[in-house]
Coordinates of C-alpha atoms in Angstrom, one line a residue:
M206 CA -61.1 22.3 -38.7
T207 CA -60.6 18.8 -37.4
A208 CA -57.6 18.4 -35.1
K209 CA -54.8 16.3 -36.5
P210 CA -54.7 13.1 -34.4
S211 CA -51.5 12.7 -32.3
Q212 CA -49.1 10.1 -33.3
H213 CA -46.7 7.8 -31.3
R214 CA -48.4 8.6 -28.0
S215 CA -46.3 5.9 -26.4
F216 CA -43.0 7.7 -27.2
P217 CA -43.1 10.3 -24.4
L218 CA -43.6 7.5 -21.9
F219 CA -40.8 5.5 -23.5
S220 CA -38.5 8.6 -23.4
R221 CA -39.2 9.1 -19.7
W222 CA -38.3 5.4 -19.1
L223 CA -35.0 5.9 -21.0
L224 CA -34.2 9.0 -19.0
T225 CA -35.0 7.1 -15.8
M226 CA -32.9 4.1 -16.5
P227 CA -29.6 5.7 -15.6
L228 CA -31.0 6.7 -12.2
L229 CA -32.4 3.2 -11.6
L230 CA -29.0 1.7 -12.5
L231 CA -27.3 4.2 -10.2
F232 CA -29.8 3.3 -7.4
F233 CA -29.2 -0.4 -7.8
S234 CA -25.5 0.0 -8.1
L235 CA -25.3 2.0 -4.9
S236 CA -27.1 -0.9 -3.2
A237 CA -23.9 -2.9 -3.8
S238 CA -22.2 -1.4 -0.8
A239 CA -19.7 -2.2 1.9
E240 CA -19.8 -1.5 5.6
V241 CA -17.6 1.1 7.3
V242 CA -14.6 -0.5 9.0
T243 CA -14.3 0.5 12.6
N244 CA -11.6 -1.9 13.9
Y245 CA -9.8 -5.2 13.1
V246 CA -9.7 -8.5 15.0
F247 CA -6.9 -11.0 14.9
D248 CA -7.4 -13.7 12.4
F249 CA -4.2 -15.7 12.0
K250 CA -0.4 -15.4 12.0
F251 CA 2.5 -17.1 10.3
G252 CA 6.3 -17.1 10.8
T253 CA 8.8 -17.7 13.6
V254 CA 12.4 -16.7 13.9
G255 CA 14.8 -18.7 11.9
T256 CA 16.2 -19.4 8.4
G257 CA 13.9 -22.1 7.2
D258 CA 11.1 -21.9 4.7
G259 CA 8.4 -19.6 6.2
Q260 CA 10.6 -18.3 9.0
F261 CA 11.9 -14.8 9.3
D262 CA 14.9 -12.8 10.5
D263 CA 13.4 -9.3 10.6
S264 CA 10.2 -9.3 8.4
R265 CA 10.1 -5.9 6.7
G266 CA 8.1 -4.8 3.6
I267 CA 5.0 -6.6 2.3
A268 CA 3.1 -6.6 -1.0
A269 CA 0.4 -8.5 -2.8
D270 CA 0.0 -9.5 -6.5
G271 CA -3.1 -9.7 -8.5
Y272 CA -3.8 -13.3 -7.3
Q273 CA -3.4 -12.3 -3.6
Y274 CA -0.1 -14.0 -3.1
M275 CA 1.9 -12.1 -0.5
Y276 CA 5.6 -11.2 -0.8
V277 CA 7.6 -10.4 2.3
A278 CA 11.1 -8.9 2.5
D279 CA 13.0 -11.2 4.9
Q280 CA 15.8 -8.7 5.6
D281 CA 18.4 -10.5 7.5
N282 CA 17.9 -13.7 5.6
Y283 CA 18.7 -11.7 2.5
R284 CA 15.6 -13.0 0.6
V285 CA 12.0 -12.5 -0.4
Q286 CA 9.4 -15.1 0.6
K287 CA 6.1 -15.8 -1.1
F288 CA 2.9 -17.0 0.7
D289 CA -0.6 -17.7 -0.4
S290 CA -3.6 -15.9 0.9
D291 CA -3.8 -18.3 3.9
G292 CA -0.2 -17.6 4.9
N293 CA 1.1 -20.9 3.5
Y294 CA 4.7 -20.7 2.3
T295 CA 5.1 -21.3 -1.5
N296 CA 8.5 -20.0 -2.6
K297 CA 11.5 -17.9 -1.9
W298 CA 14.5 -16.4 -3.7
G299 CA 17.6 -14.5 -2.9
S300 CA 20.9 -14.9 -1.0
Y301 CA 23.6 -12.6 0.4
G302 CA 25.7 -11.0 -2.3
T303 CA 26.0 -8.5 -5.2
G304 CA 25.0 -10.7 -8.1
D305 CA 21.8 -10.6 -10.0
G306 CA 19.0 -11.7 -7.7
Q307 CA 21.1 -11.4 -4.6
F308 CA 20.6 -8.9 -1.7
K309 CA 22.5 -7.1 1.0
G310 CA 19.6 -5.2 2.4
P311 CA 16.1 -6.1 1.1
R312 CA 13.6 -3.7 2.7
F313 CA 10.5 -3.1 0.7
V314 CA 8.5 -4.9 -2.0
A315 CA 5.9 -3.8 -4.6
V316 CA 4.1 -5.6 -7.4
D317 CA 2.8 -3.9 -10.6
S318 CA -0.3 -4.8 -12.7
Q319 CA 1.8 -7.2 -14.8
D320 CA 2.8 -9.0 -11.6
R321 CA 6.5 -7.9 -11.8
V322 CA 7.9 -7.9 -8.3
Y323 CA 10.2 -4.9 -7.3
V324 CA 12.5 -5.1 -4.3
S325 CA 14.5 -2.2 -2.8
D326 CA 18.0 -3.0 -1.6
N327 CA 19.2 -0.1 0.6
T328 CA 22.7 -1.4 0.9
R329 CA 23.3 -1.9 -2.8
D330 CA 21.3 1.2 -3.8
I331 CA 19.4 -0.6 -6.5
I332 CA 15.8 -1.8 -7.2
Q333 CA 15.7 -5.4 -8.6
V334 CA 12.8 -6.7 -10.7
F335 CA 11.6 -10.3 -10.6
S336 CA 8.8 -12.5 -11.9
T337 CA 6.4 -13.8 -9.3
N338 CA 8.3 -17.1 -9.2
G339 CA 11.5 -15.2 -8.4
T340 CA 13.2 -15.2 -11.8
Y341 CA 15.5 -12.2 -12.0
L342 CA 14.5 -9.8 -14.8
S343 CA 16.4 -6.5 -14.4
Q344 CA 17.5 -3.7 -12.1
F345 CA 17.9 0.0 -12.0
G346 CA 19.3 2.7 -9.8
G347 CA 22.9 2.6 -8.6
T348 CA 24.7 4.7 -6.1
G349 CA 24.7 8.5 -6.6
S350 CA 22.8 11.8 -6.3
S351 CA 22.0 12.6 -9.9
T352 CA 18.6 11.8 -11.3
G353 CA 17.9 8.1 -11.6
K354 CA 20.6 7.3 -9.1
L355 CA 19.8 6.2 -5.5
D356 CA 21.2 6.6 -2.0
F357 CA 19.6 4.1 0.5
P358 CA 16.4 3.4 -1.4
L359 CA 13.5 2.2 0.8
G360 CA 9.8 2.5 0.2
L361 CA 8.2 1.4 -3.1
A362 CA 4.8 2.1 -4.5
I363 CA 3.1 1.7 -7.9
D364 CA 0.3 3.7 -9.3
S365 CA -2.5 2.7 -11.7
S366 CA -0.3 3.5 -14.7
D367 CA 2.5 1.3 -13.3
N368 CA 4.8 4.2 -12.5
I369 CA 7.2 3.2 -9.8
Y370 CA 7.8 5.5 -6.9
V371 CA 11.0 5.0 -5.0
V372 CA 11.8 6.7 -1.7
D373 CA 15.4 7.8 -2.1
Q374 CA 16.2 8.4 1.6
G375 CA 19.8 9.5 1.3
N376 CA 18.9 12.1 -1.3
S377 CA 15.8 13.2 0.7
R378 CA 13.5 12.8 -2.3
V379 CA 11.0 10.5 -4.1
Q380 CA 12.0 9.4 -7.6
V381 CA 9.5 8.2 -10.2
F382 CA 10.5 5.5 -12.8
S383 CA 8.8 3.7 -15.7
T384 CA 8.5 0.0 -15.6
N385 CA 11.8 -0.4 -17.6
G386 CA 13.6 1.6 -14.9
T387 CA 13.8 4.9 -16.9
Y388 CA 13.8 8.0 -14.7
V389 CA 10.7 10.1 -15.1
S390 CA 10.6 12.8 -12.3
H391 CA 11.3 13.4 -8.7
F392 CA 10.1 15.6 -5.8
G393 CA 11.3 16.6 -2.3
S394 CA 14.4 18.0 -0.7
S395 CA 16.0 17.9 2.7
G396 CA 14.3 19.9 5.5
S397 CA 11.3 20.2 7.7
G398 CA 9.1 22.5 5.6
N399 CA 6.1 21.4 3.5
G400 CA 7.2 19.0 0.9
E401 CA 10.6 18.6 2.5
F402 CA 11.9 15.4 4.1
S403 CA 14.0 14.2 6.9
E404 CA 14.6 10.4 6.6
P405 CA 11.7 9.5 4.3
V406 CA 10.9 5.8 4.4
G407 CA 7.5 4.3 3.4
I408 CA 5.3 5.3 0.5
A409 CA 1.8 4.5 -0.8
V410 CA -0.5 5.7 -3.7
D411 CA -4.3 5.8 -3.3
S412 CA -7.0 5.2 -5.9
D413 CA -7.0 8.8 -6.9
G414 CA -3.2 9.0 -7.4
Y415 CA -2.5 10.8 -4.2
I416 CA 0.9 9.9 -2.8
Y417 CA 1.6 9.4 1.0
V418 CA 5.2 9.5 2.3
V419 CA 6.4 8.6 5.8
D420 CA 8.6 11.5 6.8
K421 CA 10.3 9.6 9.7
G422 CA 12.7 12.3 11.0
N423 CA 9.9 14.9 11.0
Y424 CA 7.5 12.5 12.7
R425 CA 4.7 13.0 10.1
V426 CA 3.1 11.7 7.0
Q427 CA 3.0 14.0 4.0
K428 CA 0.5 13.9 1.1
F429 CA 1.2 14.9 -2.5
D430 CA -0.8 14.9 -5.7
S431 CA 0.1 12.7 -8.6
S432 CA 2.5 15.4 -9.9
G433 CA 4.4 15.5 -6.6
N434 CA 2.9 18.8 -5.4
Y435 CA 2.5 19.0 -1.6
T436 CA -1.1 19.0 -0.4
N437 CA -1.2 18.1 3.3
K438 CA 0.6 16.6 6.3
W439 CA -0.2 15.3 9.7
G440 CA 1.6 14.0 12.8
S441 CA 4.0 15.1 15.5
Y442 CA 6.3 13.4 18.0
G443 CA 4.6 11.5 20.8
T444 CA 2.4 8.6 21.8
G445 CA -1.1 10.1 21.4
D446 CA -3.6 9.6 18.7
G447 CA -2.1 10.9 15.4
Q448 CA 1.4 11.1 16.9
F449 CA 4.4 9.1 15.9
K450 CA 7.8 8.0 17.1
A451 CA 9.7 5.8 14.7
I452 CA 7.6 4.9 11.7
Y453 CA 8.6 3.1 8.5
G454 CA 6.0 1.6 6.2
L455 CA 2.4 2.6 5.4
G456 CA -0.5 1.4 3.3
V457 CA -3.9 2.4 1.9
D458 CA -7.1 0.5 1.5
Q459 CA -9.7 0.6 -1.2
W460 CA -11.5 3.6 0.5
D461 CA -8.2 5.5 0.6
N462 CA -7.8 5.2 4.4
V463 CA -4.1 5.3 5.4
Y464 CA -2.6 2.7 7.8
V465 CA 0.6 3.7 9.6
P466 CA 2.4 1.1 11.8
G467 CA 4.4 2.5 14.7
F468 CA 7.7 0.8 15.0
Q469 CA 8.4 2.2 18.5
N470 CA 4.8 2.7 19.7
D471 CA 3.9 -0.9 18.8
R472 CA 0.6 -0.1 17.1
V473 CA -1.1 0.5 13.8
Q474 CA -3.0 3.8 13.4
V475 CA -5.7 4.3 10.8
F476 CA -6.5 7.7 9.2
E477 CA -8.7 9.1 6.6
G478 CA -6.9 10.5 3.5
D479 CA -6.9 14.0 5.0
G480 CA -5.1 12.8 8.1
T481 CA -8.2 12.6 10.4
F482 CA -7.5 9.9 13.0
L483 CA -10.0 7.0 12.9
F484 CA -8.8 4.3 15.3
A485 CA -5.7 2.2 16.3
L486 CA -4.8 -1.4 16.9
D487 CA -2.8 -0.6 20.0
D488 CA -1.5 -3.6 22.0
A489 CA 2.2 -4.2 22.6
G490 CA 3.5 -7.7 23.2
W491 CA 4.1 -11.2 21.8
G492 CA 0.6 -12.7 21.9
D493 CA -1.9 -13.0 19.1
G494 CA -2.9 -9.5 17.9
Q495 CA -0.1 -7.9 19.8
F496 CA 2.8 -6.0 18.2
N497 CA 6.6 -5.8 18.7
S498 CA 8.0 -3.2 16.3
P499 CA 5.5 -3.5 13.4
Y500 CA 7.1 -2.4 10.2
D501 CA 4.8 -2.5 7.2
V502 CA 1.2 -3.1 6.3
K503 CA -0.9 -4.3 3.3
V504 CA -4.7 -4.3 3.0
D505 CA -5.7 -7.0 0.6
S506 CA -8.7 -7.0 -1.8
S507 CA -10.8 -8.8 0.9
G508 CA -10.2 -5.9 3.3
R509 CA -7.9 -8.0 5.5
L510 CA -5.0 -6.2 7.1
W511 CA -1.6 -7.8 6.9
V512 CA 1.2 -6.5 9.3
T513 CA 4.8 -7.5 9.3
D514 CA 5.5 -7.8 13.0
G515 CA 9.3 -7.2 12.8
S516 CA 10.7 -8.1 16.2
N517 CA 8.3 -11.0 16.6
D518 CA 9.6 -12.3 13.2
R519 CA 6.1 -13.0 11.9
V520 CA 3.2 -11.6 9.8
Q521 CA -0.2 -11.1 11.5
V522 CA -3.5 -10.9 9.6
F523 CA -6.6 -9.1 10.9
T524 CA -10.2 -9.2 9.7
P525 CA -12.2 -6.0 9.6
Q526 CA -15.0 -5.2 12.0
T527 CA -17.9 -3.0 10.9
D528 CA -20.6 -0.9 12.7
G529 CA -23.3 -1.8 10.2
T530 CA -23.1 1.5 8.4
E531 CA -23.0 1.0 4.6
V532 CA -21.2 3.1 2.0
A533 CA -21.1 2.6 -1.7
E534 CA -18.2 0.7 -3.0
I535 CA -15.9 2.5 -5.5
G536 CA -16.4 1.4 -9.0
T537 CA -19.9 0.1 -8.7
L538 CA -21.6 2.7 -11.0
F539 CA -22.8 1.7 -14.4
E540 CA -23.0 3.7 -17.6
F541 CA -26.1 3.3 -19.8

């Protein structure tokens, strides 16, 4: 019997090529990498003490929008100031009072994916919402202890779904709201145990939805999952690596490292997301790259570190240094 000739001999080779393509795409996508940050060097600064445009009287919270404009809570001038990515002043809004768009204690700022700007006012117990040009849009909160009410609101953070996390310090909890200010959930209570707070202040959310909260009175940072369940903590009172005295704000970068400015230790400490200490910018003073009561931090999309240097009434910007070690950037994998 004559063997039947094989057909489509090229198909197995083509199939192997198809199966290999995702691996090739993975290989080439991983080659689009970033270097490991090991420290930061001073780049530039802006701001001096005063009431004029671009001046500060206690620079506090800082946030960035999708176009890398920066927003700074200028606490004792009762306003928010807006700057471009080079630190040039572009706009401001706010004045002392209780009307719409006025402030008595602006502390922290956050910006959602639609570039709505949220500002916490710890004296009025409200969160006000603005457009990026400072137009007043709405507010939510109000004094109280029931769900949706606030008592000395401070830190603000926004997750990938535009849920708004508000540190409700006087009620020892974090409350979660939708973009229209509707109460969603909360977590935390007063105490020193896991998941409990004593004077919570700053808050940040990483790319995986984990939530980091400054637990100031317990001298630690606590970590929660996206449902508000406690997962980890680190810190104790002191001046050593991984220790804190007075801390207020914090931030995360695109690799989910956590940055904690030390208001009394005059430094910024950097940790992995599990609390492992990495390095610190640790130089007290008034010169370039030195700190005098740093309050809050923001890492922008270029990896630059922005620090509100409170008692120096300025913002300092630092450029990352690397050791040449490369890691794959998040979000570079392709589907085939």
